[in-house]
Tab-separated table of C-alpha atoms and ligand atoms in Angstrom:
chain	number	residue	atom	x	y	z
A	188	UNK	CA	17.270	-2.906	7.577
A	189	UNK	CA	15.242	-4.985	10.074
A	190	UNK	CA	11.446	-5.080	9.882
A	191	UNK	CA	11.261	-3.283	13.232
A	192	UNK	CA	13.411	-0.354	12.095
A	193	UNK	CA	11.401	-0.180	8.848
A	194	UNK	CA	8.226	0.109	10.944
A	195	UNK	CA	9.810	2.881	13.028
A	196	UNK	CA	10.849	4.771	9.888
A	197	UNK	CA	7.409	4.522	8.244
A	198	UNK	CA	5.979	8.050	7.737
A	199	UNK	CA	2.715	7.171	9.531
A	200	UNK	CA	4.630	5.975	12.608
A	201	UNK	CA	6.840	9.087	12.531
A	202	UNK	CA	3.684	11.197	12.312
A	203	UNK	CA	2.279	9.441	15.393
A	204	UNK	CA	5.508	10.084	17.335
A	205	UNK	CA	5.384	13.747	16.334
A	206	UNK	CA	1.754	14.059	17.563
A	207	UNK	CA	2.886	12.545	20.880
A	208	UNK	CA	5.893	14.909	21.025
A	209	UNK	CA	3.549	17.854	20.428
A	210	UNK	CA	1.371	16.992	23.421
A	211	UNK	CA	3.748	18.348	26.139
A	212	UNK	CA	4.153	21.505	24.034
A	213	UNK	CA	0.363	21.910	23.964
A	214	UNK	CA	0.175	21.344	27.729
A	215	UNK	CA	2.889	23.987	28.155
A	216	UNK	CA	0.931	26.419	25.968
A	217	UNK	CA	-2.280	25.761	27.943
A	218	UNK	CA	-0.368	26.296	31.212
A	219	UNK	CA	1.265	29.540	30.061
A	220	UNK	CA	-2.054	30.819	28.732
A	221	UNK	CA	-3.717	30.027	32.093
A	222	UNK	CA	-0.924	31.896	33.924
A	223	UNK	CA	-1.638	34.860	31.683
A	224	UNK	CA	-5.310	34.634	32.676
A	225	UNK	CA	-6.505	33.007	29.433
A	226	UNK	CA	-8.291	29.666	29.868
A	227	UNK	CA	-7.924	27.689	26.613
A	228	UNK	CA	-10.912	25.445	25.834
A	229	UNK	CA	-10.627	22.080	24.044
A	230	UNK	CA	-10.987	23.411	20.456
A	231	UNK	CA	-8.224	25.964	21.069
A	232	UNK	CA	-6.006	23.357	22.696
A	233	UNK	CA	-6.625	21.052	19.686
A	234	UNK	CA	-5.716	23.925	17.384
A	235	UNK	CA	-2.472	24.480	19.310
A	236	UNK	CA	-1.735	20.736	19.168
A	237	UNK	CA	-2.309	20.748	15.386
A	238	UNK	CA	0.003	23.744	14.916
A	239	UNK	CA	2.788	22.167	17.013
A	240	UNK	CA	2.431	18.795	15.224
A	241	UNK	CA	2.458	20.413	11.768
A	242	UNK	CA	5.527	22.489	12.688
A	243	UNK	CA	7.427	19.430	13.985
A	244	UNK	CA	6.395	17.516	10.849
A	245	UNK	CA	7.776	20.283	8.660
A	246	UNK	CA	10.998	20.319	10.756
A	247	UNK	CA	11.393	16.514	10.365
A	248	UNK	CA	10.977	16.854	6.586
A	249	UNK	CA	7.983	14.524	6.077
A	250	UNK	CA	6.083	14.884	2.784
A	251	UNK	CA	4.030	18.096	2.555
A	252	UNK	CA	0.614	16.368	2.886
A	253	UNK	CA	1.584	15.082	6.350
A	254	UNK	CA	1.648	18.686	7.623
A	255	UNK	CA	-2.020	19.102	6.639
A	256	UNK	CA	-2.934	15.722	8.164
A	257	UNK	CA	-1.083	16.536	11.385
A	258	UNK	CA	-2.788	19.923	11.651
A	259	UNK	CA	-6.293	18.584	11.089
A	260	UNK	CA	-5.935	15.369	13.131
A	261	UNK	CA	-6.496	16.765	16.712
A	262	UNK	CA	-9.469	18.849	15.535
A	263	UNK	CA	-10.933	15.847	13.694
A	264	UNK	CA	-10.507	13.754	16.844
A	265	UNK	CA	-12.389	16.354	18.840
A	266	UNK	CA	-15.085	16.522	16.136
A	267	UNK	CA	-15.479	12.739	16.197
A	268	UNK	CA	-16.089	12.936	19.967
A	269	UNK	CA	-18.925	15.405	19.383
A	270	UNK	CA	-20.658	13.047	16.938
A	271	UNK	CA	-20.835	10.497	19.784
A	272	UNK	CA	-20.473	7.405	17.609
A	273	UNK	CA	-21.258	4.339	19.781
A	274	UNK	CA	-17.982	2.665	20.880
A	275	UNK	CA	-19.002	-0.677	19.285
A	276	UNK	CA	-19.485	1.028	15.884
A	277	UNK	CA	-16.151	2.803	16.273
A	278	UNK	CA	-14.435	-0.488	17.141
A	279	UNK	CA	-16.167	-2.281	14.254
A	280	UNK	CA	-15.044	0.392	11.780
A	281	UNK	CA	-11.517	0.315	13.159
A	282	UNK	CA	-11.313	-3.488	12.835
A	283	UNK	CA	-12.726	-3.392	9.294
A	284	UNK	CA	-10.163	-0.788	8.190
A	285	UNK	CA	-7.381	-2.659	10.000
A	286	UNK	CA	-8.190	-5.927	8.194
A	287	UNK	CA	-8.540	-4.095	4.859
A	288	UNK	CA	-5.342	-2.046	5.035
A	289	UNK	CA	-3.239	-4.037	7.560
A	290	UNK	CA	0.419	-3.038	6.928
A	291	UNK	CA	-0.252	-0.100	4.602
A	292	UNK	CA	1.298	2.260	7.160
A	293	UNK	CA	4.582	0.345	6.584
A	294	UNK	CA	4.396	-0.678	2.913
A	295	UNK	CA	2.798	2.611	1.747
A	296	UNK	CA	0.778	0.517	-0.717
A	297	UNK	CA	-2.987	0.758	-0.041
A	298	UNK	CA	-5.636	-1.314	-1.793
A	299	UNK	CA	-7.056	0.051	-5.039
A	300	UNK	CA	-7.938	-2.205	-7.931
A	301	UNK	CA	-6.569	-2.136	-11.465
A	302	UNK	CA	-9.230	-2.818	-14.115
A	303	UNK	CA	-10.417	-5.092	-16.876
A	304	UNK	CA	-8.387	-3.270	-19.567
A	305	UNK	CA	-5.219	-3.773	-17.522
A	306	UNK	CA	-6.005	-7.492	-17.104
A	307	UNK	CA	-6.514	-7.788	-20.872
A	308	UNK	CA	-3.206	-6.002	-21.544
A	309	UNK	CA	-1.346	-8.274	-19.103
A	310	UNK	CA	-2.868	-11.393	-20.682
A	311	UNK	CA	-1.837	-10.177	-24.150
A	312	UNK	CA	1.766	-9.642	-22.993
A	313	UNK	CA	2.230	-13.128	-21.547
A	314	UNK	CA	4.088	-15.611	-23.776
A	315	UNK	CA	1.756	-18.067	-25.561
A	316	UNK	CA	2.104	-21.765	-26.192
A	317	UNK	CA	3.945	-22.816	-23.035
A	318	UNK	CA	3.071	-23.429	-19.388
A	319	UNK	CA	3.666	-20.377	-17.225
A	320	UNK	CA	3.989	-19.490	-13.563
A	321	UNK	CA	2.586	-15.996	-12.989
A	322	UNK	CA	2.162	-14.039	-9.753
A	323	UNK	CA	0.345	-10.842	-8.800
A	324	UNK	CA	2.296	-9.390	-5.868
A	325	UNK	CA	-0.351	-7.607	-3.810
A	326	UNK	CA	-3.368	-9.291	-5.372
A	327	UNK	CA	-6.062	-7.316	-3.491
A	328	UNK	CA	-9.512	-8.793	-4.109
A	329	UNK	CA	-8.057	-11.136	-6.751
A	330	UNK	CA	-9.617	-9.631	-9.885
A	331	UNK	CA	-6.501	-9.840	-12.046
A	332	UNK	CA	-5.545	-13.331	-10.888
A	333	UNK	CA	-9.014	-14.794	-11.471
A	334	UNK	CA	-9.305	-13.135	-14.862
A	335	UNK	CA	-5.861	-14.348	-16.002
A	336	UNK	CA	-6.607	-17.862	-14.810
A	337	UNK	CA	-9.829	-17.874	-16.857
A	338	UNK	CA	-7.939	-16.710	-19.948
A	339	UNK	CA	-4.964	-19.004	-19.419
A	340	UNK	CA	-6.165	-22.347	-18.006
A	341	UNK	CA	-2.753	-23.807	-18.979
A	342	UNK	CA	-0.936	-21.408	-16.614
A	343	UNK	CA	-0.456	-21.498	-12.855
A	344	UNK	CA	-1.623	-18.107	-11.590
A	345	UNK	CA	-0.969	-17.060	-7.990
A	346	UNK	CA	-1.821	-13.994	-5.957
A	347	UNK	CA	-0.054	-13.020	-2.759
A	348	UNK	CA	-1.676	-10.477	-0.455
A	349	UNK	CA	-0.634	-9.074	2.909
A	350	UNK	CA	-3.990	-7.736	4.136
A	351	UNK	CA	-6.296	-10.421	5.621
A	352	UNK	CA	-9.657	-9.150	4.371
A	353	UNK	CA	-8.817	-8.821	0.641
A	354	UNK	CA	-6.969	-12.141	0.800
A	355	UNK	CA	-10.005	-13.879	2.360
A	356	UNK	CA	-12.322	-12.297	-0.215
A	357	UNK	CA	-10.101	-13.507	-3.075
A	358	UNK	CA	-9.988	-17.058	-1.639
A	359	UNK	CA	-13.788	-17.103	-1.408
A	360	UNK	CA	-14.131	-15.734	-4.941
A	361	UNK	CA	-11.840	-18.472	-6.272
A	362	UNK	CA	-13.825	-21.154	-4.423
A	363	UNK	CA	-17.181	-19.830	-5.611
A	364	UNK	CA	-15.928	-19.620	-9.203
A	365	UNK	CA	-14.288	-23.073	-9.019
A	366	UNK	CA	-11.014	-21.454	-10.125
A	367	UNK	CA	-7.709	-23.274	-9.674
A	368	UNK	CA	-5.989	-19.890	-9.055
A	369	UNK	CA	-3.989	-19.869	-5.819
A	370	UNK	CA	-4.152	-17.119	-3.213
A	371	UNK	CA	-1.474	-16.960	-0.550
A	372	UNK	CA	-1.516	-14.656	2.440
A	373	UNK	CA	1.891	-13.146	3.018
A	374	UNK	CA	4.549	-10.645	2.078
A	375	UNK	CA	5.926	-10.789	-1.454
A	376	UNK	CA	9.283	-9.715	-0.058
A	377	UNK	CA	9.661	-13.214	1.382
A	378	UNK	CA	9.122	-14.882	-2.038
A	379	UNK	CA	11.804	-15.964	-4.479
A	380	UNK	CA	10.870	-14.299	-7.798
A	381	UNK	CA	13.106	-16.882	-9.514
A	382	UNK	CA	10.154	-19.314	-9.424
A	383	UNK	CA	8.021	-17.173	-11.759
A	384	UNK	CA	7.891	-16.492	-15.492
A	385	UNK	CA	6.005	-13.238	-14.945
A	386	UNK	CA	5.610	-11.017	-11.878
A	387	UNK	CA	2.837	-8.384	-11.980
A	388	UNK	CA	2.853	-5.427	-9.579
A	389	UNK	CA	0.399	-2.616	-8.973
A	390	UNK	CA	1.958	-1.027	-5.907
A	391	UNK	CA	3.052	2.586	-5.278
A	392	UNK	CA	6.048	4.811	-6.032
A	393	UNK	CA	7.373	4.136	-2.502
A	394	UNK	CA	7.773	0.402	-3.238
A	395	UNK	CA	9.419	0.515	-6.663
A	396	UNK	CA	13.157	0.868	-5.924
A	397	UNK	CA	13.177	-2.051	-3.491
A	398	UNK	CA	11.060	-4.073	-5.943
A	399	UNK	CA	13.618	-3.465	-8.680
A	400	UNK	CA	16.541	-4.527	-6.456
A	401	UNK	CA	14.701	-7.753	-5.595
A	402	UNK	CA	13.680	-8.480	-9.195
A	403	UNK	CA	17.169	-7.745	-10.568
A	404	UNK	CA	18.659	-10.118	-8.012
A	405	UNK	CA	16.185	-12.986	-8.330
A	406	UNK	CA	14.409	-13.055	-11.704
A	407	UNK	CA	15.730	-15.531	-14.208
A	408	UNK	CA	16.523	-14.987	-17.927
A	409	UNK	CA	13.384	-15.191	-20.084
A	410	UNK	CA	11.077	-13.937	-17.302
A	411	UNK	CA	9.300	-10.578	-17.161
A	412	UNK	CA	8.350	-7.979	-14.562
A	413	UNK	CA	5.213	-5.916	-15.202
A	414	UNK	CA	4.156	-2.819	-13.284
A	415	UNK	CA	0.956	-0.888	-13.822
A	416	UNK	CA	1.146	2.870	-13.359
A	417	UNK	CA	4.450	3.020	-11.460
A	418	UNK	CA	7.810	2.972	-13.226
A	419	UNK	CA	11.246	2.247	-11.836
A	420	UNK	CA	13.660	5.179	-11.702
A	421	UNK	CA	16.716	2.916	-11.838
A	422	UNK	CA	15.777	1.043	-15.010
A	423	UNK	CA	14.138	2.000	-18.318
A	424	UNK	CA	11.380	-0.460	-19.240
A	425	UNK	CA	11.784	-2.787	-22.227
A	426	UNK	CA	8.212	-2.039	-23.371
A	427	UNK	CA	5.375	0.339	-22.481
A	428	UNK	CA	1.707	-0.404	-23.151
A	429	UNK	CA	-1.291	1.882	-22.535
A	430	UNK	CA	-4.334	-0.145	-21.436
A	431	UNK	CA	-6.496	3.017	-21.392
A	432	UNK	CA	-6.074	5.640	-24.131
A	433	UNK	CA	-5.025	8.519	-21.855
A	434	UNK	CA	-4.521	6.479	-18.694
A	435	UNK	CA	-1.445	5.245	-16.847
A	436	UNK	CA	1.103	2.994	-18.542
A	437	UNK	CA	1.788	-0.685	-18.081
A	438	UNK	CA	5.589	-1.101	-17.941
A	439	UNK	CA	7.411	-4.311	-18.847
A	440	UNK	CA	11.002	-5.249	-18.046
A	441	UNK	CA	12.309	-8.305	-19.881
A	442	UNK	CA	15.073	-10.308	-18.185
B	172	SAM	C1	-2.953	-1.235	-5.543
B	172	SAM	S1	-3.486	-2.766	-4.846
B	172	SAM	C2	-3.454	-3.803	-6.299
B	172	SAM	C3	-4.487	-4.904	-6.295
B	172	SAM	C4	-4.438	-5.854	-7.484
B	172	SAM	N1	-3.095	-6.274	-7.808
B	172	SAM	C5	-5.066	-5.282	-8.716
B	172	SAM	O1	-4.387	-5.124	-9.712
B	172	SAM	O2	-6.272	-4.964	-8.670
B	172	SAM	C6	-1.998	-3.251	-3.964
B	172	SAM	C7	-2.195	-4.382	-2.976
B	172	SAM	O3	-0.898	-4.817	-2.563
B	172	SAM	C8	-0.976	-5.244	-1.210
B	172	SAM	N2	0.405	-5.234	-0.681
B	172	SAM	C9	1.161	-4.145	-0.380
B	172	SAM	N3	2.386	-4.521	0.027
B	172	SAM	C10	2.421	-5.883	-0.014
B	172	SAM	C11	3.413	-6.854	0.294
B	172	SAM	N4	4.612	-6.488	0.720
B	172	SAM	N5	3.102	-8.157	0.124
B	172	SAM	C12	1.857	-8.541	-0.335
B	172	SAM	N6	0.874	-7.660	-0.619
B	172	SAM	C13	1.148	-6.346	-0.474
B	172	SAM	C14	-1.909	-4.241	-0.566
B	172	SAM	O4	-2.489	-4.755	0.603
B	172	SAM	C15	-2.936	-4.023	-1.696
B	172	SAM	O5	-4.038	-4.881	-1.549
């Protein structure tokens, strides 16, 4: 599937199309109400728009939470207008969120960090006594990469991150700490996993099947794939570790 068709199929893009498709229905409802002598004000029109969008979303079979988002969205938009946020602040917030989340609408993998216990567990799972090439695919602010590099100065630790702001922050952190860890801005889908001894992922359920297909195709014997919190339906893990007593698992697949 091309990148363009993947963008078009992304749930957030579908939701936007469905809001747009609801607009003529709302106009029709406003018109018919006016003909019947009932002038709909903006809040009622926004309510109608939300109902149409939620109904179309249900009809298209998007995940249940999209119906709630679609229903609330027009009313929230109207509410935001009432607050009269200065346009420059609105633009600034939009740009900040854009640089932080970037392609999340397509990848369905937002930024949220793992934690120190997870970093410790990953470090403990890595083979000792030989040079290693390790990558965190979707390295966020770089916490795991910097921590691993501190623990394993003999290893080459890389982070790849799609979103510009977290990537820039991780580069700056590495520079300030004088760390040799590498941070690359880009899409892990364009990498060859065959170059790495260990690939760490903390992504989302939506990304796992495609990740498995890529890993199964590219990873070489003796290497390992690690995923925090999200398993792979198609393949039972070789090992499962619990970094936090009652928290999510860290899954390992040995190749
Ligand atoms: C849940 S965060 C994990 C952050 C970090 N690995 C950690 O453990 O704290 C996932 C990150 O993956 C990034 N991401 C999602 N899809 C990606 C892709 N295809 N290529 C590179 N980065 C991606 C997101 O921007 C986000 O920052």
